Amino acid sequence: MLIKKVIKSNKNIIKLFNKQSIDYVKINLSNHFNDFSTSTKSWVPTESSVLQKVTTQALIHEVSLQQMDASAKWVPWFLKNLPASYFRQVPESTRKQHLKAIIALKELQSELSLSIETKHDNGSSEKTYIITDNTPGLLHRQIKSLVVPKDSRLSNVKVFSSLEDKLALNIFFFEPVNGLKTTASNSDAEIILQFIKSNDLNKFVIDSSNTDLSIFTENAITDYLSKCTPSYVINSDPRRFIIQRQLYEKVKGTENTSIHIEPLINKQTNSFGSWITIVSANALPEVLLRLSSAIISNKSLDISRAHLDTVKDDDNEMGPGMPGYVTMLRLLVSDPKRPGLPLDSESNEIKSLLKDLKRSKWLDDEVTDLGLVKYPTLGIDKAEIAISYISLLHGPLAKINSQAYASIKSIIQIVTSNNSHILIIESISELFLDRFNPKLNPLLTNEAFDSRYNNIKLKIDRIANESVKIVLAKILDAVKYT
């Protein structure tokens, strides 16, 4: 490695000057150590400690120049490509950490990721993932592997994508299970309060038949703020805050979930899609986020932004000193098949998506694992039918073979051991759905049902594995006699 240097002889101090001023001095230390040791020049260091110092300082100088060049290249990119919401919601000190990490990843020019973990004195913590491979389903893959710290809960999530959609920056916040004492105040909500006073709230009512505008009086808002975190209030757009306040009122003190969808087209920031707001009472935030992201990914849709917050629910206490919470989850979802457009909320596909999101908290882990993770083509509805019948038949099957059918999980493993078995499960589930679908046109007649039943039975009879054959035949018969 070529090293540029000049030696100040009267003080025996080595100083490194800028590149232009020392182009005439180039020394390759790795090739010329012997020359140094035998030279009679008075300004050439001969002691190994001095040589080590020269090498160290020269390397520091070279790396510093490289870092300056990288910063000059990527700082403008960072300022231009991260969304405005990122700069509003993330503190400057944290943004500087992120910038350093992004420069390192960009310079490596490889699809890599890294995480930054920060612990705070009040017991809270946060973990940031920065990824250069921003492919659909990324958020769900992260959530699946997310480990919540002991005695903590996920309290806040912020998901950002660069405007060119090549980098994802996701921040997960955790707080102690007994919550933090800091709550929002009227000063935190100054912009929101001013907005409420100066606007006709009827324009923001999402359900005219079931909305009481008294929840927006000054006293009511002050009480509500005492249940919110400062970051949630400060970073909330006033209009969205009003919408979420209405959704909170619908679900507090219950086990319910409420959904709201609105289009987003912002050509200035190149943001397109639809904001889906999911407000769910008494749901673990990490579970709701994991299930929601899995359902959306299963529909071949993309999540480019996400915000998760929790609001106290005094009517749903989990135990002494453990307040209940309502989880506020907002997801910016887009359809790659509709670039530059919001979701088609009137389509059957999106209606089905919203229905699945609304009931996601009630889905069994076995259902989501089978229908969303292992066999995404199966989907939730068919997986739920299959798991329901397997659970129903566990007792009778155990009497046939207590070892092979020892548990529901063991039966699921038996019938999902081969892709051909999954196709049969899918056919049986479709038969069930069509039989009880009043909107099917034409309706499924008894003759059509029997024909499909017999075709499935023929496929089951060809299976060599007796244990699998028995289970599938029992499920098929159960559907027939339901």
Short mmCIF file of C-alpha atoms in Angstrom, two decimals:
data_model
loop_
_atom_site.label_atom_id
_atom_site.label_comp_id
_atom_site.label_asym_id
_atom_site.label_seq_id
_atom_site.Cartn_x
_atom_site.Cartn_y
_atom_site.Cartn_z
CA MET A 1 0.00 0.00 0.00
CA LEU A 2 1.39 3.37 -1.03
CA ILE A 3 1.80 5.78 1.91
CA LYS A 4 2.38 9.50 1.52
CA LYS A 5 4.34 11.18 4.32
CA VAL A 6 6.74 13.91 5.27
CA ILE A 7 8.97 13.94 8.33
CA LYS A 8 9.69 17.02 10.36
CA SER A 9 13.33 16.31 11.34
CA ASN A 10 13.82 18.72 14.27
CA LYS A 11 10.99 17.21 16.37
CA ASN A 12 10.95 13.59 15.16
CA ILE A 13 7.13 13.99 14.59
CA ILE A 14 5.42 12.49 11.58
CA LYS A 15 2.65 14.52 10.08
CA LEU A 16 0.37 13.50 7.23
CA PHE A 17 -0.54 16.27 4.81
CA ASN A 18 -3.26 16.43 2.18
CA LYS A 19 -2.86 14.47 -0.98
CA GLN A 20 -1.93 17.36 -3.21
CA SER A 21 0.95 18.61 -1.06
CA ILE A 22 2.80 15.32 -0.76
CA ASP A 23 2.36 13.60 -4.13
CA TYR A 24 6.13 13.70 -4.56
CA VAL A 25 6.71 11.40 -1.53
CA LYS A 26 5.48 7.82 -1.97
CA ILE A 27 6.85 5.02 0.17
CA ASN A 28 5.72 1.43 0.01
CA LEU A 29 6.40 0.22 3.58
CA SER A 30 5.62 -3.40 2.86
CA ASN A 31 8.32 -3.56 0.16
CA HIS A 32 10.97 -1.26 1.63
CA PHE A 33 11.35 -2.00 5.35
CA ASN A 34 14.89 -3.27 4.64
CA ASP A 35 15.76 -0.02 2.87
CA PHE A 36 14.68 1.93 5.96
CA SER A 37 16.83 -0.15 8.30
CA THR A 38 20.01 0.23 6.22
CA SER A 39 19.53 3.80 5.02
CA THR A 40 21.87 6.49 6.23
CA LYS A 41 19.27 9.22 5.71
CA SER A 42 18.75 11.00 9.02
CA TRP A 43 15.02 11.60 8.44
CA VAL A 44 14.18 7.91 7.87
CA PRO A 45 12.93 6.15 11.05
CA THR A 46 14.82 3.01 11.98
CA GLU A 47 13.04 1.93 15.16
CA SER A 48 10.17 -0.57 14.74
CA SER A 49 7.94 1.40 17.13
CA VAL A 50 8.28 4.49 14.96
CA LEU A 51 7.60 2.48 11.80
CA GLN A 52 4.48 1.02 13.47
CA LYS A 53 3.31 4.53 14.35
CA VAL A 54 3.86 5.72 10.78
CA THR A 55 1.90 2.77 9.39
CA THR A 56 -0.96 3.24 11.87
CA GLN A 57 -1.29 6.97 11.24
CA ALA A 58 -1.08 6.52 7.48
CA LEU A 59 -3.81 3.85 7.55
CA ILE A 60 -6.01 6.07 9.73
CA HIS A 61 -5.53 8.88 7.23
CA GLU A 62 -6.36 6.68 4.24
CA VAL A 63 -9.50 5.22 5.87
CA SER A 64 -10.60 8.72 6.92
CA LEU A 65 -10.34 9.92 3.33
CA GLN A 66 -12.37 6.92 2.15
CA GLN A 67 -15.04 7.61 4.79
CA MET A 68 -15.21 11.26 3.74
CA ASP A 69 -15.68 10.23 0.12
CA ALA A 70 -18.39 7.74 1.11
CA SER A 71 -20.16 10.34 3.25
CA ALA A 72 -20.10 12.86 0.42
CA LYS A 73 -21.70 10.23 -1.80
CA TRP A 74 -24.37 8.77 0.52
CA VAL A 75 -25.43 11.62 2.84
CA PRO A 76 -27.28 13.40 -0.02
CA TRP A 77 -28.88 10.05 -0.96
CA PHE A 78 -29.97 9.55 2.65
CA LEU A 79 -31.56 13.00 2.87
CA LYS A 80 -33.29 12.61 -0.49
CA ASN A 81 -34.58 9.03 -0.25
CA LEU A 82 -35.77 8.52 3.32
CA PRO A 83 -39.44 9.56 3.68
CA ALA A 84 -40.39 12.81 5.43
CA SER A 85 -42.10 10.83 8.20
CA TYR A 86 -38.74 9.26 9.08
CA PHE A 87 -37.17 12.66 9.77
CA ARG A 88 -40.24 13.74 11.77
CA GLN A 89 -40.44 10.66 13.97
CA VAL A 90 -36.82 9.59 14.52
CA PRO A 91 -34.55 11.69 16.79
CA GLU A 92 -31.42 13.23 15.27
CA SER A 93 -29.04 11.16 17.43
CA THR A 94 -30.70 7.95 16.22
CA ARG A 95 -30.70 9.13 12.60
CA LYS A 96 -26.92 9.63 12.79
CA GLN A 97 -26.51 6.03 13.96
CA HIS A 98 -28.66 4.86 11.07
CA LEU A 99 -26.71 6.98 8.59
CA LYS A 100 -23.38 5.46 9.63
CA ALA A 101 -24.81 1.97 9.20
CA ILE A 102 -26.38 2.78 5.83
CA ILE A 103 -23.09 4.22 4.49
CA ALA A 104 -21.27 1.02 5.51
CA LEU A 105 -23.90 -1.19 3.82
CA LYS A 106 -24.00 0.91 0.66
CA GLU A 107 -20.21 0.90 0.32
CA LEU A 108 -20.11 -2.88 0.57
CA GLN A 109 -22.48 -3.05 -2.43
CA SER A 110 -23.99 -6.31 -1.29
CA GLU A 111 -27.40 -7.49 -0.09
CA LEU A 112 -26.68 -7.37 3.62
CA SER A 113 -28.46 -6.41 6.80
CA LEU A 114 -27.48 -5.30 10.25
CA SER A 115 -29.19 -4.56 13.54
CA ILE A 116 -28.63 -1.86 16.15
CA GLU A 117 -29.79 -2.49 19.71
CA THR A 118 -30.18 0.36 22.22
CA LYS A 119 -31.08 0.04 25.90
CA HIS A 120 -32.39 2.95 27.95
CA ASP A 121 -32.13 3.73 31.67
CA ASN A 122 -35.91 3.50 32.17
CA GLY A 123 -35.93 -0.19 31.20
CA SER A 124 -37.12 0.34 27.64
CA SER A 125 -35.13 -0.67 24.58
CA GLU A 126 -35.24 -0.54 20.83
CA LYS A 127 -33.90 -2.61 17.97
CA THR A 128 -33.33 -1.31 14.45
CA TYR A 129 -32.97 -3.50 11.37
CA ILE A 130 -31.45 -1.97 8.24
CA ILE A 131 -31.72 -4.12 5.12
CA THR A 132 -30.66 -3.48 1.54
CA ASP A 133 -32.77 -6.37 0.20
CA ASN A 134 -36.26 -4.81 0.48
CA THR A 135 -38.32 -7.60 -1.07
CA PRO A 136 -42.04 -8.29 -0.46
CA GLY A 137 -42.67 -10.19 2.76
CA LEU A 138 -39.60 -8.74 4.48
CA LEU A 139 -41.53 -7.37 7.48
CA HIS A 140 -43.21 -10.71 8.10
CA ARG A 141 -39.89 -12.56 7.95
CA GLN A 142 -38.45 -10.16 10.53
CA ILE A 143 -41.44 -10.44 12.85
CA LYS A 144 -41.24 -14.25 12.76
CA SER A 145 -37.69 -14.12 14.11
CA LEU A 146 -38.24 -11.17 16.48
CA VAL A 147 -37.38 -11.97 20.10
CA VAL A 148 -39.13 -9.80 22.68
CA PRO A 149 -36.80 -9.10 25.65
CA LYS A 150 -37.67 -10.76 28.94
CA ASP A 151 -40.30 -8.93 31.03
CA SER A 152 -40.93 -6.57 28.13
CA ARG A 153 -43.57 -6.14 25.47
CA LEU A 154 -43.56 -4.67 21.99
CA SER A 155 -44.93 -1.15 22.41
CA ASN A 156 -44.13 0.62 19.15
CA VAL A 157 -43.03 -0.18 15.62
CA LYS A 158 -41.92 2.14 12.85
CA VAL A 159 -41.28 0.72 9.39
CA PHE A 160 -39.78 2.85 6.63
CA SER A 161 -38.74 2.19 3.03
CA SER A 162 -36.54 4.42 0.93
CA LEU A 163 -38.41 6.25 -1.83
CA GLU A 164 -36.56 4.18 -4.42
CA ASP A 165 -37.76 1.11 -2.48
CA LYS A 166 -34.30 -0.51 -2.23
CA LEU A 167 -33.70 -0.09 1.50
CA ALA A 168 -35.84 -0.95 4.52
CA LEU A 169 -35.33 0.54 7.98
CA ASN A 170 -37.51 -1.01 10.68
CA ILE A 171 -37.48 0.05 14.34
CA PHE A 172 -39.02 -2.04 17.14
CA PHE A 173 -39.55 -0.48 20.56
CA PHE A 174 -39.99 -2.47 23.78
CA GLU A 175 -41.08 -1.36 27.24
CA PRO A 176 -41.47 -3.17 30.60
CA VAL A 177 -44.64 -5.25 30.89
CA ASN A 178 -45.95 -3.03 33.69
CA GLY A 179 -45.69 -0.04 31.36
CA LEU A 180 -43.90 3.29 31.58
CA LYS A 181 -45.20 6.13 33.73
CA THR A 182 -44.74 8.82 31.08
CA THR A 183 -48.02 9.71 29.34
CA ALA A 184 -48.96 12.35 26.82
CA SER A 185 -50.08 15.82 27.86
CA ASN A 186 -52.10 18.58 26.22
CA SER A 187 -48.86 20.30 25.22
CA ASP A 188 -47.86 17.17 23.26
CA ALA A 189 -51.21 17.35 21.46
CA GLU A 190 -51.16 21.09 20.75
CA ILE A 191 -51.42 20.66 16.97
CA ILE A 192 -54.16 18.04 17.32
CA LEU A 193 -56.20 20.17 19.73
CA GLN A 194 -55.95 23.18 17.43
CA PHE A 195 -57.05 21.05 14.48
CA ILE A 196 -60.08 19.75 16.41
CA LYS A 197 -61.12 23.29 17.39
CA SER A 198 -60.81 24.71 13.87
CA ASN A 199 -62.44 21.90 11.85
CA ASP A 200 -65.88 20.38 11.46
CA LEU A 201 -65.37 16.90 12.91
CA ASN A 202 -68.38 15.55 11.02
CA LYS A 203 -66.10 15.44 7.97
CA PHE A 204 -63.95 12.82 9.72
CA VAL A 205 -66.69 10.58 11.09
CA ILE A 206 -66.11 6.99 9.92
CA ASP A 207 -69.43 5.56 11.15
CA SER A 208 -72.26 8.09 11.24
CA SER A 209 -74.58 5.60 12.95
CA ASN A 210 -72.25 4.91 15.85
CA THR A 211 -70.06 7.92 16.61
CA ASP A 212 -70.43 10.20 19.62
CA LEU A 213 -68.53 13.44 18.99
CA SER A 214 -68.44 14.15 22.73
CA ILE A 215 -65.25 12.06 22.80
CA PHE A 216 -63.57 15.11 21.25
CA THR A 217 -64.43 17.61 23.99
CA GLU A 218 -61.41 19.10 25.74
CA ASN A 219 -61.94 17.09 28.94
CA ALA A 220 -62.48 13.85 27.01
CA ILE A 221 -59.33 14.42 24.95
CA THR A 222 -57.29 15.19 28.09
CA ASP A 223 -58.47 11.92 29.63
CA TYR A 224 -57.63 10.01 26.44
CA LEU A 225 -54.16 11.56 26.25
CA SER A 226 -53.42 10.18 29.72
CA LYS A 227 -53.67 6.71 28.18
CA CYS A 228 -51.33 7.48 25.26
CA THR A 229 -47.56 7.69 24.97
CA PRO A 230 -46.02 11.08 24.08
CA SER A 231 -44.40 9.68 20.92
CA TYR A 232 -47.76 8.42 19.61
CA VAL A 233 -49.44 11.80 20.12
CA ILE A 234 -46.56 13.95 18.89
CA ASN A 235 -46.06 11.91 15.71
CA SER A 236 -49.75 11.48 14.86
CA ASP A 237 -51.29 13.37 11.98
CA PRO A 238 -54.39 15.14 13.46
CA ARG A 239 -56.78 13.62 10.93
CA ARG A 240 -55.48 10.10 11.53
CA PHE A 241 -55.57 10.68 15.28
CA ILE A 242 -59.29 11.51 15.02
CA ILE A 243 -59.96 8.35 12.99
CA GLN A 244 -58.03 6.12 15.40
CA ARG A 245 -59.76 7.72 18.39
CA GLN A 246 -63.11 6.61 16.95
CA LEU A 247 -61.80 3.08 16.32
CA TYR A 248 -60.47 2.93 19.91
CA GLU A 249 -63.93 3.81 21.23
CA LYS A 250 -65.41 0.90 19.27
CA VAL A 251 -63.13 -1.78 20.73
CA LYS A 252 -62.12 -0.63 24.23
CA GLY A 253 -63.25 -2.94 27.01
CA THR A 254 -64.01 -5.72 24.51
CA GLU A 255 -62.18 -8.42 22.56
CA ASN A 256 -63.06 -6.82 19.23
CA THR A 257 -61.05 -5.62 16.26
CA SER A 258 -61.98 -2.73 13.96
CA ILE A 259 -60.57 -2.03 10.50
CA HIS A 260 -60.34 1.16 8.45
CA ILE A 261 -58.93 1.58 4.94
CA GLU A 262 -58.21 4.76 2.99
CA PRO A 263 -56.31 5.39 -0.27
CA LEU A 264 -52.97 7.17 -0.51
CA ILE A 265 -51.64 8.79 -3.67
CA ASN A 266 -48.76 11.19 -3.09
CA LYS A 267 -46.82 11.86 -6.27
CA GLN A 268 -44.48 14.28 -4.51
CA THR A 269 -43.12 11.56 -2.20
CA ASN A 270 -43.79 8.70 -4.65
CA SER A 271 -46.06 7.03 -2.05
CA PHE A 272 -48.91 4.92 -3.35
CA GLY A 273 -51.22 2.30 -1.90
CA SER A 274 -53.73 2.25 0.93
CA TRP A 275 -53.40 2.83 4.64
CA ILE A 276 -55.00 -0.07 6.52
CA THR A 277 -55.61 0.73 10.19
CA ILE A 278 -56.18 -2.24 12.50
CA VAL A 279 -57.29 -1.41 16.03
CA SER A 280 -57.54 -4.46 18.28
CA ALA A 281 -58.32 -4.76 21.99
CA ASN A 282 -56.51 -7.20 24.25
CA ALA A 283 -54.13 -8.42 21.55
CA LEU A 284 -50.39 -8.94 21.88
CA PRO A 285 -48.85 -6.31 19.57
CA GLU A 286 -46.16 -8.64 18.20
CA VAL A 287 -48.75 -11.35 17.48
CA LEU A 288 -51.11 -8.92 15.73
CA LEU A 289 -48.25 -7.56 13.62
CA ARG A 290 -46.96 -11.04 12.78
CA LEU A 291 -50.38 -12.35 11.73
CA SER A 292 -51.32 -9.20 9.80
CA SER A 293 -48.05 -9.15 7.87
CA ALA A 294 -48.41 -12.87 7.09
CA ILE A 295 -51.96 -12.44 5.78
CA ILE A 296 -50.96 -9.47 3.61
CA SER A 297 -47.89 -11.28 2.23
CA ASN A 298 -50.07 -14.31 1.47
CA LYS A 299 -52.19 -12.09 -0.79
CA SER A 300 -49.02 -11.09 -2.75
CA LEU A 301 -49.29 -7.52 -1.44
CA ASP A 302 -46.42 -5.37 -0.18
CA ILE A 303 -46.03 -3.43 3.09
CA SER A 304 -43.84 -0.36 2.62
CA ARG A 305 -44.62 1.50 5.86
CA ALA A 306 -45.93 0.46 9.26
CA HIS A 307 -46.61 2.16 12.58
CA LEU A 308 -47.63 0.37 15.74
CA ASP A 309 -48.62 2.03 19.01
CA THR A 310 -50.49 0.98 22.13
CA VAL A 311 -53.08 2.89 24.13
CA LYS A 312 -54.10 1.91 27.66
CA ASP A 313 -57.46 0.25 28.11
CA ASP A 314 -58.49 0.48 31.77
CA ASP A 315 -61.53 -1.74 31.09
CA ASN A 316 -59.34 -4.65 30.02
CA GLU A 317 -56.80 -5.07 32.83
CA MET A 318 -54.65 -8.17 32.49
CA GLY A 319 -54.03 -8.39 36.24
CA PRO A 320 -53.17 -6.32 39.32
CA GLY A 321 -50.92 -3.47 38.23
CA MET A 322 -51.00 -4.71 34.63
CA PRO A 323 -53.16 -2.45 32.45
CA GLY A 324 -54.83 -3.69 29.31
CA TYR A 325 -53.99 -2.15 25.94
CA VAL A 326 -55.55 -1.45 22.59
CA THR A 327 -53.07 -1.97 19.76
CA MET A 328 -53.06 0.60 16.95
CA LEU A 329 -51.49 -0.84 13.80
CA ARG A 330 -51.25 1.16 10.56
CA LEU A 331 -49.89 -0.47 7.42
CA LEU A 332 -49.25 1.15 4.05
CA VAL A 333 -50.13 -1.67 1.66
CA SER A 334 -49.71 -1.67 -2.11
CA ASP A 335 -50.45 -4.11 -4.92
CA PRO A 336 -47.49 -4.69 -7.29
CA LYS A 337 -50.07 -5.43 -10.00
CA ARG A 338 -51.47 -1.87 -9.59
CA PRO A 339 -48.36 0.38 -9.57
CA GLY A 340 -49.10 3.97 -8.63
CA LEU A 341 -52.64 3.16 -7.48
CA PRO A 342 -54.34 2.42 -4.14
CA LEU A 343 -55.87 -0.95 -3.37
CA ASP A 344 -59.20 -1.69 -5.01
CA SER A 345 -61.25 -1.75 -1.82
CA GLU A 346 -64.36 -2.91 -3.72
CA SER A 347 -62.70 -6.03 -5.12
CA ASN A 348 -63.46 -9.43 -3.62
CA GLU A 349 -59.74 -9.95 -2.99
CA ILE A 350 -59.41 -6.85 -0.78
CA LYS A 351 -62.72 -7.52 0.97
CA SER A 352 -61.42 -11.00 1.78
CA LEU A 353 -58.15 -9.46 3.02
CA LEU A 354 -59.95 -7.10 5.40
CA LYS A 355 -62.11 -9.96 6.69
CA ASP A 356 -59.02 -12.07 7.40
CA LEU A 357 -57.25 -9.16 9.12
CA LYS A 358 -60.27 -8.53 11.33
CA ARG A 359 -60.31 -12.10 12.65
CA SER A 360 -56.55 -12.66 12.67
CA LYS A 361 -56.22 -12.47 16.48
CA TRP A 362 -58.53 -15.47 16.80
CA LEU A 363 -56.64 -17.69 14.38
CA ASP A 364 -54.95 -20.74 15.84
CA ASP A 365 -51.19 -20.99 15.40
CA GLU A 366 -51.62 -24.31 13.59
CA VAL A 367 -53.97 -22.64 11.09
CA THR A 368 -51.62 -19.75 10.30
CA ASP A 369 -48.61 -22.06 10.15
CA LEU A 370 -50.34 -24.42 7.72
CA GLY A 371 -52.21 -21.90 5.57
CA LEU A 372 -49.80 -18.96 5.52
CA VAL A 373 -46.31 -20.32 6.15
CA LYS A 374 -45.94 -23.94 5.03
CA TYR A 375 -48.54 -23.99 2.26
CA PRO A 376 -49.48 -20.40 1.33
CA THR A 377 -51.58 -21.59 -1.63
CA LEU A 378 -53.91 -23.28 0.85
CA GLY A 379 -54.84 -20.01 2.54
CA ILE A 380 -56.52 -19.34 5.87
CA ASP A 381 -60.06 -20.53 5.13
CA LYS A 382 -59.09 -23.96 3.84
CA ALA A 383 -56.43 -24.44 6.50
CA GLU A 384 -58.97 -23.53 9.20
CA ILE A 385 -61.46 -26.09 7.88
CA ALA A 386 -58.80 -28.83 7.76
CA ILE A 387 -57.51 -28.10 11.29
CA SER A 388 -61.08 -27.93 12.64
CA TYR A 389 -61.96 -31.36 11.31
CA ILE A 390 -58.66 -32.86 12.48
CA SER A 391 -59.35 -31.49 15.97
CA LEU A 392 -62.90 -32.87 15.84
CA LEU A 393 -61.71 -36.33 14.75
CA HIS A 394 -58.75 -36.62 17.13
CA GLY A 395 -60.73 -38.67 19.70
CA PRO A 396 -62.15 -41.27 17.27
CA LEU A 397 -58.80 -41.55 15.46
CA ALA A 398 -56.91 -42.13 18.73
CA LYS A 399 -59.15 -45.14 19.38
CA ILE A 400 -58.08 -46.60 16.04
CA ASN A 401 -54.33 -46.09 16.62
CA SER A 402 -53.33 -44.32 19.82
CA GLN A 403 -49.66 -44.08 18.79
CA ALA A 404 -50.07 -42.77 15.23
CA TYR A 405 -52.81 -40.35 16.24
CA ALA A 406 -51.49 -39.41 19.68
CA SER A 407 -52.14 -35.67 19.30
CA ILE A 408 -53.67 -33.14 16.95
CA LYS A 409 -50.19 -32.00 15.99
CA SER A 410 -49.11 -35.55 15.10
CA ILE A 411 -52.19 -35.98 12.88
CA ILE A 412 -51.42 -32.70 11.11
CA GLN A 413 -47.84 -33.88 10.50
CA ILE A 414 -49.12 -37.15 9.04
CA VAL A 415 -51.51 -35.60 6.52
CA THR A 416 -49.15 -32.78 5.48
CA SER A 417 -46.13 -35.01 4.89
CA ASN A 418 -46.65 -34.97 1.11
CA ASN A 419 -47.73 -32.28 -1.36
CA SER A 420 -50.25 -34.65 -2.94
CA HIS A 421 -51.96 -34.95 0.45
CA ILE A 422 -52.20 -31.17 0.66
CA LEU A 423 -53.96 -31.11 -2.72
CA ILE A 424 -56.54 -33.57 -1.38
CA ILE A 425 -57.01 -31.47 1.79
CA GLU A 426 -57.53 -28.45 -0.44
CA SER A 427 -60.16 -30.32 -2.49
CA ILE A 428 -62.05 -31.42 0.65
CA SER A 429 -61.99 -27.88 2.08
CA GLU A 430 -63.24 -26.43 -1.22
CA LEU A 431 -66.06 -28.97 -1.22
CA PHE A 432 -67.07 -27.82 2.28
CA LEU A 433 -66.91 -24.13 1.32
CA ASP A 434 -68.97 -24.62 -1.84
CA ARG A 435 -71.58 -26.73 -0.05
CA PHE A 436 -72.31 -23.99 2.47
CA ASN A 437 -71.87 -20.94 0.22
CA PRO A 438 -75.29 -19.33 -0.34
CA LYS A 439 -73.78 -16.91 -2.87
CA LEU A 440 -72.50 -19.69 -5.14
CA ASN A 441 -74.18 -19.47 -8.53
CA PRO A 442 -75.37 -22.02 -9.37
CA LEU A 443 -75.71 -23.60 -5.93
CA LEU A 444 -73.99 -26.94 -5.41
CA THR A 445 -76.57 -29.67 -6.00
CA ASN A 446 -76.55 -33.03 -4.21
CA GLU A 447 -75.59 -34.70 -7.48
CA ALA A 448 -72.64 -32.34 -8.01
CA PHE A 449 -71.56 -32.81 -4.39
CA ASP A 450 -71.66 -36.63 -4.72
CA SER A 451 -69.66 -36.49 -7.93
CA ARG A 452 -66.90 -34.41 -6.36
CA TYR A 453 -67.02 -36.56 -3.21
CA ASN A 454 -66.47 -39.74 -5.26
CA ASN A 455 -63.57 -38.21 -7.22
CA ILE A 456 -61.80 -37.22 -3.99
CA LYS A 457 -62.45 -40.65 -2.49
CA LEU A 458 -60.79 -42.32 -5.50
CA LYS A 459 -57.67 -40.22 -4.93
CA ILE A 460 -57.61 -41.15 -1.24
CA ASP A 461 -57.95 -44.86 -2.03
CA ARG A 462 -54.77 -44.68 -4.15
CA ILE A 463 -52.65 -43.51 -1.18
CA ALA A 464 -50.25 -46.21 0.02
CA ASN A 465 -49.80 -44.87 3.55
CA GLU A 466 -52.65 -46.36 5.59
CA SER A 467 -52.42 -43.78 8.39
CA VAL A 468 -52.83 -40.90 5.92
CA LYS A 469 -55.62 -42.70 4.06
CA ILE A 470 -57.67 -43.18 7.24
CA VAL A 471 -57.42 -39.52 8.29
CA LEU A 472 -58.32 -38.08 4.88
CA ALA A 473 -61.21 -40.53 4.46
CA LYS A 474 -62.56 -39.57 7.90
CA ILE A 475 -62.35 -35.83 7.09
CA LEU A 476 -64.13 -36.39 3.75
CA ASP A 477 -66.93 -38.36 5.42
CA ALA A 478 -67.26 -35.74 8.14
CA VAL A 479 -67.78 -33.09 5.47
CA LYS A 480 -70.39 -35.29 3.79
CA TYR A 481 -72.39 -35.73 6.99
CA THR A 482 -72.07 -32.17 8.22
#
